[in-house]
XYZ file of N, CA and C in Angstrom:
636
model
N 52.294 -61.379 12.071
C 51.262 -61.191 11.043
C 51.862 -61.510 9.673
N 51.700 -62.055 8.970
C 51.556 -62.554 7.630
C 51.820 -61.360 6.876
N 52.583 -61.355 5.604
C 51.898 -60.581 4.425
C 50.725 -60.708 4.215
N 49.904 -59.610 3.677
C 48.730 -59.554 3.329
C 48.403 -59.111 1.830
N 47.759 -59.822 0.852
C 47.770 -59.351 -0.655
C 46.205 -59.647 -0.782
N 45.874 -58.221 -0.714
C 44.191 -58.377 -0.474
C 44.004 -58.209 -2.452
N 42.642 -59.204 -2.920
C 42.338 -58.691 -4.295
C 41.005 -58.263 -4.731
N 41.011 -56.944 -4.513
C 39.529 -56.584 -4.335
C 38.780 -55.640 -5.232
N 37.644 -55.640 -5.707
C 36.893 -54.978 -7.004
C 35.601 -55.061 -6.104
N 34.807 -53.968 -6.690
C 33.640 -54.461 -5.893
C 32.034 -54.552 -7.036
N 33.098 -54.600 -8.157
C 32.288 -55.149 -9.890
C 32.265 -56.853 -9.884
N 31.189 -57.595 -9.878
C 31.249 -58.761 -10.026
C 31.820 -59.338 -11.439
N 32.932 -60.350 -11.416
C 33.187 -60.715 -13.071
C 34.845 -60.022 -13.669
N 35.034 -59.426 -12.243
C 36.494 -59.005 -12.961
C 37.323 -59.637 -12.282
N 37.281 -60.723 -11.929
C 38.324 -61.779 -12.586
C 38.924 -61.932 -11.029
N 38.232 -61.446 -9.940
C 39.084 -61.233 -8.142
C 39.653 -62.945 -7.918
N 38.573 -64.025 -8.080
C 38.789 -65.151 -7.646
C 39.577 -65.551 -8.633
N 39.901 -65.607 -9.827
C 41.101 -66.203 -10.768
C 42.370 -66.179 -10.452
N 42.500 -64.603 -10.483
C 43.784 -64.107 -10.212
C 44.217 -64.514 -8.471
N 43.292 -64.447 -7.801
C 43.194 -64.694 -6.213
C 44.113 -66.192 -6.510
N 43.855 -66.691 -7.071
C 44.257 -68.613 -7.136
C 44.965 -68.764 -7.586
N 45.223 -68.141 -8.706
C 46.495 -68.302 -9.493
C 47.763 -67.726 -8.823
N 47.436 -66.510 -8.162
C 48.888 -65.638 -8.030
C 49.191 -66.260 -6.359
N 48.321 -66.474 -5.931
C 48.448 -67.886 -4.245
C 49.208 -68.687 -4.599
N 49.304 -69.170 -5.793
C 50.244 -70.682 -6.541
C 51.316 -70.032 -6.724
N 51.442 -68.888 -7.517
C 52.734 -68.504 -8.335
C 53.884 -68.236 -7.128
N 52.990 -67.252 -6.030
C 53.681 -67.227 -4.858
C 54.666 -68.191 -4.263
N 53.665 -69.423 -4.334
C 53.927 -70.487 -3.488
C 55.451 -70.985 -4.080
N 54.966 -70.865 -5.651
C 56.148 -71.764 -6.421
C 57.331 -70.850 -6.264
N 57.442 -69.689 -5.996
C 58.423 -68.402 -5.834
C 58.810 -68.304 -4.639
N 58.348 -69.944 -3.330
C 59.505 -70.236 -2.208
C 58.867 -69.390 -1.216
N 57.376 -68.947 -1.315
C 56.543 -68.124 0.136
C 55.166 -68.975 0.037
N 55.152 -69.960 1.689
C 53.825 -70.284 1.401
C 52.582 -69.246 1.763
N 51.407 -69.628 1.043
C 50.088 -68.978 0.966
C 49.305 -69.829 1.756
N 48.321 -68.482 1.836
C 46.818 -69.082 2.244
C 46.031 -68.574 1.316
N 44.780 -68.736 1.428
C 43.330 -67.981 0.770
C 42.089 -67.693 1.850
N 41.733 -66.456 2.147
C 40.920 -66.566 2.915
C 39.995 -65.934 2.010
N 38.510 -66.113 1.595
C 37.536 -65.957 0.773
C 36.567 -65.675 1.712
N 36.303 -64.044 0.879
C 35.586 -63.191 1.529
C 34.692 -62.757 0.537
N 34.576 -63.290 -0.309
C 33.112 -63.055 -1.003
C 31.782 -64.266 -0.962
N 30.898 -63.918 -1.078
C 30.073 -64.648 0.076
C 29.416 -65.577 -1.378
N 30.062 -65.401 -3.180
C 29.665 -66.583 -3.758
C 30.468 -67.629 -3.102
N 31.486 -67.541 -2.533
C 32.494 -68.753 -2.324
C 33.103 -69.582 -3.226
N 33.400 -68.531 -4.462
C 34.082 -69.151 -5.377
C 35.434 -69.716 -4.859
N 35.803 -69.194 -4.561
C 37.280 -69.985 -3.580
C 37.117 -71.220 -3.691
N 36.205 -71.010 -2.089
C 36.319 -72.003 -1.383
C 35.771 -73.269 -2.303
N 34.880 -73.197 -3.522
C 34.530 -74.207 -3.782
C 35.922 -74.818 -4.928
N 36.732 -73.779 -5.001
C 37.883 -73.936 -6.074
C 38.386 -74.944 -5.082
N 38.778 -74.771 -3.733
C 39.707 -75.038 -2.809
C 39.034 -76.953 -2.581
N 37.549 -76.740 -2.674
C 37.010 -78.187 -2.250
C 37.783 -79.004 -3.847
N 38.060 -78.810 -4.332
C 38.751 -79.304 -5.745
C 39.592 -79.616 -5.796
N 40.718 -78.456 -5.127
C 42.117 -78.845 -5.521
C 43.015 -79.960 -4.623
N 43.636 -80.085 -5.061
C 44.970 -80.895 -4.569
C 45.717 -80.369 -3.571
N 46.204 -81.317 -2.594
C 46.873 -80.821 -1.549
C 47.970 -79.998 -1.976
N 48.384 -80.335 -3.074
C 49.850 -79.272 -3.718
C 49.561 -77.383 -3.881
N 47.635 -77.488 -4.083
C 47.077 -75.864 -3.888
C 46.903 -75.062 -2.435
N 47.133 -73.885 -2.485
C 47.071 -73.257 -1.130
C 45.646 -73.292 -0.494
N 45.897 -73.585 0.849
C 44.754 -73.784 2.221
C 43.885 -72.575 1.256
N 42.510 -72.950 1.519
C 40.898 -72.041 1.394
C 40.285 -71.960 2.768
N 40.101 -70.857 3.328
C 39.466 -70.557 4.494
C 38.332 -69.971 4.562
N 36.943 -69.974 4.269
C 36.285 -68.639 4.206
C 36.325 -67.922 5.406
N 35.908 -66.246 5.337
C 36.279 -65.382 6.066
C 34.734 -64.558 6.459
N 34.729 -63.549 6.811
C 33.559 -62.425 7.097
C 34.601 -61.290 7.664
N 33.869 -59.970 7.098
C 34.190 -58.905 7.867
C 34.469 -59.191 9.322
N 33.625 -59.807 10.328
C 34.084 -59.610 11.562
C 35.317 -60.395 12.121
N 35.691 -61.096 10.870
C 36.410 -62.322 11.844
C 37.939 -62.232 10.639
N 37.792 -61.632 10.091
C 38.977 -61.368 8.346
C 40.400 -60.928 9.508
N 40.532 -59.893 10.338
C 41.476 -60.069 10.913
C 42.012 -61.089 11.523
N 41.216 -61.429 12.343
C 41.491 -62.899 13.209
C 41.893 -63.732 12.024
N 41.472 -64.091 10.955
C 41.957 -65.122 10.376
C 43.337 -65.441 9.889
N 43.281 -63.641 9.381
C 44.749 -63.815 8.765
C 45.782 -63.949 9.853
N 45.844 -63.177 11.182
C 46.425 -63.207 12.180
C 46.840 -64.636 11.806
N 46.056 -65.690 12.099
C 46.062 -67.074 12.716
C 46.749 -67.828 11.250
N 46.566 -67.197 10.217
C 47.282 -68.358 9.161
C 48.625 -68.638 9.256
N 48.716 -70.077 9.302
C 50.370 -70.164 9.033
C 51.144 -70.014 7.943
N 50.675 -69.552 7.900
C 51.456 -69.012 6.202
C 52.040 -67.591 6.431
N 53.435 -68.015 5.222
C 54.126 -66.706 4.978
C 53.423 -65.028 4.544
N 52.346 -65.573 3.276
C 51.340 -64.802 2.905
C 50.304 -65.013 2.725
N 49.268 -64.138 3.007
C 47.612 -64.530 3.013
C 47.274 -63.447 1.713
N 46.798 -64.676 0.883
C 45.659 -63.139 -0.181
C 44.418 -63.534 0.477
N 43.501 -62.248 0.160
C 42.280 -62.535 0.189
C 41.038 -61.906 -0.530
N 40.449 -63.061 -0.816
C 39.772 -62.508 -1.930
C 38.374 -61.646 -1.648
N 38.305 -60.583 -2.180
C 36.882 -59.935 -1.254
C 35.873 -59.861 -2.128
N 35.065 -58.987 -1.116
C 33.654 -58.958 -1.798
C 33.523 -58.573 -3.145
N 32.103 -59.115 -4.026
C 31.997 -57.494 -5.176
C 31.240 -56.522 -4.462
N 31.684 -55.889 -3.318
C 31.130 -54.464 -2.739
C 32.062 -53.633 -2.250
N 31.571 -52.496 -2.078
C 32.381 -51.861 -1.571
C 31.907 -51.787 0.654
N 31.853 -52.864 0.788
C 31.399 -53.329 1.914
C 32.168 -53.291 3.037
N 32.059 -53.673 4.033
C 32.700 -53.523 5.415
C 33.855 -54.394 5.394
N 33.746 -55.728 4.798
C 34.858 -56.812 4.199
C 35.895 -56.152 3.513
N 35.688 -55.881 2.326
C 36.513 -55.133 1.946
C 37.321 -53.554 2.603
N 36.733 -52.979 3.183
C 37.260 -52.238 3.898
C 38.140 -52.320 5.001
N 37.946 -53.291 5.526
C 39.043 -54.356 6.327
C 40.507 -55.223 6.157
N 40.025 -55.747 4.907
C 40.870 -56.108 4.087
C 42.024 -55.003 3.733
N 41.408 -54.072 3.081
C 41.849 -52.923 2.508
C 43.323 -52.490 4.020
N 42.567 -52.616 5.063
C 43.264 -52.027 6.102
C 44.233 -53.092 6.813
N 44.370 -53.745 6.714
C 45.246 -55.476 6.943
C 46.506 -55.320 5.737
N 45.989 -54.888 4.444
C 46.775 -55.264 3.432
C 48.663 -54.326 3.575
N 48.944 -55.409 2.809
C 50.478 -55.080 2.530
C 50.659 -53.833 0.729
N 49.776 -55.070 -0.072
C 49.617 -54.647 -0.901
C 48.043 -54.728 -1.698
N 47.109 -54.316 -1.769
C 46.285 -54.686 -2.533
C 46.268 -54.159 -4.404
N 45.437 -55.410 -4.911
C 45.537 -55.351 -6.113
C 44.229 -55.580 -6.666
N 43.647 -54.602 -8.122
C 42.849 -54.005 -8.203
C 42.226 -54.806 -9.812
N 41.720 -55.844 -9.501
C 41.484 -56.502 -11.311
C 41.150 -55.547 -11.924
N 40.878 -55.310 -13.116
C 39.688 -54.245 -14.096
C 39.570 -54.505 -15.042
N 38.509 -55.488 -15.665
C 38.377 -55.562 -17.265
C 38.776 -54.068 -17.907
N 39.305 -54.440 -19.381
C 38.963 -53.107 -20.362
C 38.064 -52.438 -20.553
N 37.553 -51.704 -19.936
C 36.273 -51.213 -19.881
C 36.096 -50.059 -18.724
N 36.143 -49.169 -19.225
C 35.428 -47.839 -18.938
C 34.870 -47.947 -17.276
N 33.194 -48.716 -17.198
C 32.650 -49.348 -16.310
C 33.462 -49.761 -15.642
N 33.489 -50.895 -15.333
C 34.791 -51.736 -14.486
C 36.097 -51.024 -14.147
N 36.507 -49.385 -14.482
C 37.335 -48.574 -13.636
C 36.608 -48.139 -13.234
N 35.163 -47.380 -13.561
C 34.625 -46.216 -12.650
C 33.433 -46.868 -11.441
N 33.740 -48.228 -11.394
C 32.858 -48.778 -10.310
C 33.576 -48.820 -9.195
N 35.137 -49.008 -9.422
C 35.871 -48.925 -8.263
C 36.599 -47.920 -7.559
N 35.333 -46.589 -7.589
C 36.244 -45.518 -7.684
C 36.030 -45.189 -6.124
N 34.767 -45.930 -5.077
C 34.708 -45.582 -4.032
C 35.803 -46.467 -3.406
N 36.203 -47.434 -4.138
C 37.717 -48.516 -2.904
C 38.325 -47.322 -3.310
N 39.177 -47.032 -4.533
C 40.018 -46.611 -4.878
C 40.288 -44.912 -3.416
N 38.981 -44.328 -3.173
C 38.395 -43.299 -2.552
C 39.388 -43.533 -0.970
N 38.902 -45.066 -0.378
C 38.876 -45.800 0.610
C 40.365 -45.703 0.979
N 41.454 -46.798 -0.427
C 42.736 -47.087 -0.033
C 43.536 -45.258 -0.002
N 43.039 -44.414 -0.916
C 43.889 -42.918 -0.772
C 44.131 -42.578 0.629
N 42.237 -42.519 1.566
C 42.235 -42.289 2.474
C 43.835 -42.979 3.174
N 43.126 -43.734 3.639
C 44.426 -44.896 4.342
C 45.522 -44.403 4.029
N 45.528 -44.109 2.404
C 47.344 -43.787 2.566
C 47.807 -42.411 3.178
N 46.912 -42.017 3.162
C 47.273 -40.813 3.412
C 47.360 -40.973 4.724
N 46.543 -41.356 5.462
C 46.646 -41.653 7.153
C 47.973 -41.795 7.467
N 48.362 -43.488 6.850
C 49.471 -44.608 7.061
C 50.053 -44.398 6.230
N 50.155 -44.469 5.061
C 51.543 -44.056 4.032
C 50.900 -45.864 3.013
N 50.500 -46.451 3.908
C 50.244 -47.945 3.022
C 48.425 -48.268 3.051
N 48.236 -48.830 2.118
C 48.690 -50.071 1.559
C 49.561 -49.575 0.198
N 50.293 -50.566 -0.067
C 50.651 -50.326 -1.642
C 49.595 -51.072 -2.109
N 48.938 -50.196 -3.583
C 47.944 -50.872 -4.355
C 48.261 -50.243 -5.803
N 47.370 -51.307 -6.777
C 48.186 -51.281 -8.186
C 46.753 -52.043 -8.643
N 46.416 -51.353 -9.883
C 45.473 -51.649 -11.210
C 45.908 -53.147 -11.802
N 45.258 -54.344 -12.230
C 45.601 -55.351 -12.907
C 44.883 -55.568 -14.209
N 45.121 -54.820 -14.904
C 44.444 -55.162 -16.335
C 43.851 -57.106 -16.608
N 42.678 -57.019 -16.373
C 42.132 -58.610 -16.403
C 41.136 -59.119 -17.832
N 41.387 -59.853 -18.130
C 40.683 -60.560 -19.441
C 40.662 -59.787 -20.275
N 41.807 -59.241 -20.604
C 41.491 -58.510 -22.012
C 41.524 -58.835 -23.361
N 40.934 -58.640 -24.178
C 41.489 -58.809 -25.432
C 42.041 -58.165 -26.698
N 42.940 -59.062 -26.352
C 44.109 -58.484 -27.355
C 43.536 -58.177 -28.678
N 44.773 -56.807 -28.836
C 44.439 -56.141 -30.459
C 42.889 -55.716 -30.316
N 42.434 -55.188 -29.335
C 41.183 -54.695 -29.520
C 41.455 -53.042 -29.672
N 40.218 -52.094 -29.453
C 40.953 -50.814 -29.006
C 40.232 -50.177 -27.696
N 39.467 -51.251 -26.806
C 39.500 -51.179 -25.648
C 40.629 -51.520 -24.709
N 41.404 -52.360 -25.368
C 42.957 -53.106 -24.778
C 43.886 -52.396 -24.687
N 43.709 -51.750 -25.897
C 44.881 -50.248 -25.925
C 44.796 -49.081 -25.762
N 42.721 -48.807 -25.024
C 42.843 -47.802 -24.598
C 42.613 -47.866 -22.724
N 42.462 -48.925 -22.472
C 42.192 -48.871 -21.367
C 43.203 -48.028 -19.952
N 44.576 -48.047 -21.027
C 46.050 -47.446 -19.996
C 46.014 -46.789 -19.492
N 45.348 -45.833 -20.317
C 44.966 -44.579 -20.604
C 44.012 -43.679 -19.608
N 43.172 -44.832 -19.542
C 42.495 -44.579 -18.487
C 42.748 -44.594 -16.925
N 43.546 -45.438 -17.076
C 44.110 -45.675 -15.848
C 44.898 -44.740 -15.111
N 45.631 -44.386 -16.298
C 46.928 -43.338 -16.340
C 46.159 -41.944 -15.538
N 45.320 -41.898 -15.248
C 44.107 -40.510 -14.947
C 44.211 -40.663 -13.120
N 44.240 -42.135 -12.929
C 44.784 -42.203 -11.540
C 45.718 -41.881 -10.636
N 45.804 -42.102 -9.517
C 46.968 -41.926 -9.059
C 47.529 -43.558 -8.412
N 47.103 -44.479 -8.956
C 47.710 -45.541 -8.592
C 48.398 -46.027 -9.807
N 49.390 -46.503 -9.466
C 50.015 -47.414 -10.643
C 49.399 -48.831 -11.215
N 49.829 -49.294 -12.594
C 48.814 -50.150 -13.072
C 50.482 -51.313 -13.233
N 50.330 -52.586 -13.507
C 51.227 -53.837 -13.566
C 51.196 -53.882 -14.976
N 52.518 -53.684 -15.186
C 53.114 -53.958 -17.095
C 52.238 -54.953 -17.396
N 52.219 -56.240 -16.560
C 51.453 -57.434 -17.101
C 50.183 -57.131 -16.982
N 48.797 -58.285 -17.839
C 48.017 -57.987 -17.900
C 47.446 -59.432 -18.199
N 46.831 -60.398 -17.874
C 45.548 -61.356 -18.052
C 45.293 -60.814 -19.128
N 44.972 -61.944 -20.374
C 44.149 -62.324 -21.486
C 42.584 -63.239 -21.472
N 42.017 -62.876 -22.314
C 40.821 -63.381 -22.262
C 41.524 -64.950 -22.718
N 41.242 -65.864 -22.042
C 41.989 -66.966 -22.368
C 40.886 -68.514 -21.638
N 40.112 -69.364 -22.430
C 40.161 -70.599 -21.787
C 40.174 -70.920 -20.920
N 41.587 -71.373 -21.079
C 42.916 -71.904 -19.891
C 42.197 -71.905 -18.271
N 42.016 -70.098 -18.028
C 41.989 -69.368 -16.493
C 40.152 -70.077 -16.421
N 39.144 -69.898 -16.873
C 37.863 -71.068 -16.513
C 38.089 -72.325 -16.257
N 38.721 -72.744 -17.128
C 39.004 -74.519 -16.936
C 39.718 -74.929 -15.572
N 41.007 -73.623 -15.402
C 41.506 -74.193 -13.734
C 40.382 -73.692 -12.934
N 39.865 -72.536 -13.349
C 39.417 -72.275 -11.469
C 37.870 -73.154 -11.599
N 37.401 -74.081 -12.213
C 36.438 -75.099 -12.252
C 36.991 -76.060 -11.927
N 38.110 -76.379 -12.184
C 38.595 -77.831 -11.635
C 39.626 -77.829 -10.448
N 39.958 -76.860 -9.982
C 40.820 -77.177 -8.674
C 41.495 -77.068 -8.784
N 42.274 -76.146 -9.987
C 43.818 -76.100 -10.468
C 43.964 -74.945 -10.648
N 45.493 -74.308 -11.439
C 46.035 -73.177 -11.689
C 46.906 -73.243 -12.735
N 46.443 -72.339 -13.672
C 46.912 -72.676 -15.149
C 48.699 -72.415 -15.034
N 49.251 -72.681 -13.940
C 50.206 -72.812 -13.833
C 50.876 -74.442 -14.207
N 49.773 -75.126 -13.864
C 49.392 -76.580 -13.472
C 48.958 -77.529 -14.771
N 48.576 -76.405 -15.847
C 47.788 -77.477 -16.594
C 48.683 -77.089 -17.825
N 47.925 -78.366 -18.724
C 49.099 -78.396 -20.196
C 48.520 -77.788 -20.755
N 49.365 -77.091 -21.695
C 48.876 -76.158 -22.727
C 48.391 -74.760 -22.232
N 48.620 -74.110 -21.067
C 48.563 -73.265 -20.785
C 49.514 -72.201 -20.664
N 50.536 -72.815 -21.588
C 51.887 -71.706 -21.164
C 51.315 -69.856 -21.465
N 50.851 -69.681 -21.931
C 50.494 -68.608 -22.070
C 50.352 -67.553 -20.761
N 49.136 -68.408 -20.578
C 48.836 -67.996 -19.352
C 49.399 -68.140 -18.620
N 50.374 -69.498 -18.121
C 51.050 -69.172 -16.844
C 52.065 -68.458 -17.204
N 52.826 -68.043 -18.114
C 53.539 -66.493 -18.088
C 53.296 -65.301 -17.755
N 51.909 -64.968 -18.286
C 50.914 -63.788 -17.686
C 50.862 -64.271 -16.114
N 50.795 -65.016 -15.524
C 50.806 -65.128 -14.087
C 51.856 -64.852 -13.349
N 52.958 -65.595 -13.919
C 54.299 -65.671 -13.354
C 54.902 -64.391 -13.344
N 54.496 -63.402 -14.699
C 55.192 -62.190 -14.508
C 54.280 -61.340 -13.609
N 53.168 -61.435 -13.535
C 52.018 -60.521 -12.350
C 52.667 -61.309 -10.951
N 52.957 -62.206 -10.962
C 53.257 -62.397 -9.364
C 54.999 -61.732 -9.064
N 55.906 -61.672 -10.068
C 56.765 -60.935 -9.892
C 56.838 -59.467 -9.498
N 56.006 -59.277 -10.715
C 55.212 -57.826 -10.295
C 55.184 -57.271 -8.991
N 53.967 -58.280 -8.749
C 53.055 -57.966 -7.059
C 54.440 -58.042 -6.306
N 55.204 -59.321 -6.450
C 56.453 -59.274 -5.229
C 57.738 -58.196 -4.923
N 57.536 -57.402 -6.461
C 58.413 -55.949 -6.505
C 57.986 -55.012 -5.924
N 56.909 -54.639 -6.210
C 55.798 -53.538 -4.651
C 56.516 -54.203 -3.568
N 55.764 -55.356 -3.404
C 56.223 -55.951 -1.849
C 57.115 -55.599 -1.040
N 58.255 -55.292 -2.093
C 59.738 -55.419 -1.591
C 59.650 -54.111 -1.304
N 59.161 -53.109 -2.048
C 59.132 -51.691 -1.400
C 58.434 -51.055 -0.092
N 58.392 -52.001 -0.196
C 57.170 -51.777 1.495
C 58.470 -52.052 2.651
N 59.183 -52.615 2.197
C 60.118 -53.377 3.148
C 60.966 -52.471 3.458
N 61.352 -51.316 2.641
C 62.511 -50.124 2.521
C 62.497 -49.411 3.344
């Protein structure tokens, strides 16, 4: 079985399929190949995936009934997958496959307290199993606001841990996931692919604790 890096919200708009594409690449470039199996039924993925270049990771779409089987079957080192905006049977699956899942959340109030039935979901589980490891991703924020600097805060009220790094409201992350790319990929995006590169370090430091 594959690593599994499920990225799941069940708020439409916080950012699951961006980060889903981007941090599949960062992976890749960090010497572990990926897959994508897309489990939200816009198929933003997959239509990212009809775009990209053979140099971007395989797009598979998925369904609750068949999300195990898939990942089982990928040849890949690691599978993310991107789930529903629900708190649905997909995601709950996912949730239970995962190595690590990771939790987008705009700055915003809303967008933590919508995900409070996953959040409900992965405790369960841990408590069962001891795993998944899962972690808050601060997504599109903007800087110097005082939703940006209070959002930590909020978080901090949890019992999951949140990633030092954090996605900026930035351009850059629309323009790749419309064209088949990963602002890892494109010019003038250094910004952003730093914010990526250090979230996929991130994600791969959990990882490693799973391994202990």
């Amino acid at each position: 079985m594959p690593t599994v890096v499920s990225v799941l919200n069940q708020k439409g708009g916080s950012g699951k399929s961006t980060l889903t594409t981007n941090l599949a690449h960062a992976f890749e470039m960090e010497g572990h190949s990926a897959e994508i199996l897309d489990g939200d039924s816009q198929r933003t993925v997959t239509e990212w995936g009809k775009l990209a270049s053979k140099a971007m990771p395989t797009v598979t779409p998925t369904t609750a009934p068949t999300v195990e089987e898939d990942a089982e079957a990928a040849p890949s080192s690691v599978v993310f997958i991107d789930g529903a905006p629900a708190h649905d049977t997909l995601n709950v699956r996912a949730m239970k496959l995962s190595d690590l899942v990771l939790i987008p959340v705009r700055a915003s109030g809303p967008d933590v307290w919508s995900s409070e039935d996953l959040l409900g979901s992965i405790q369960t589980r841990r408590d069962q199993t001891g795993e998944p490891r899962a972690a808050f991703v601060v997504s599109q924020q903007i800087a110097r606001t005082n939703l940006a600097s209070e959002i930590g805060d909020v978080l901090d009220t949890y019992s999951l841990p949140t990633l030092e790094e954090r996605t900026n409201h930035r351009v850059a992350y629309a323009e790749a996931l419309s064209s088949g790319t990963t602002v890892l990929d494109m010019p003038g995006a250094k910004k952003a692919e730093d914010e990526i590169r250090r979230i996929a370090q991130q994600s791969l430091q959990l990882l490693r604790r799973t391994d202990e």
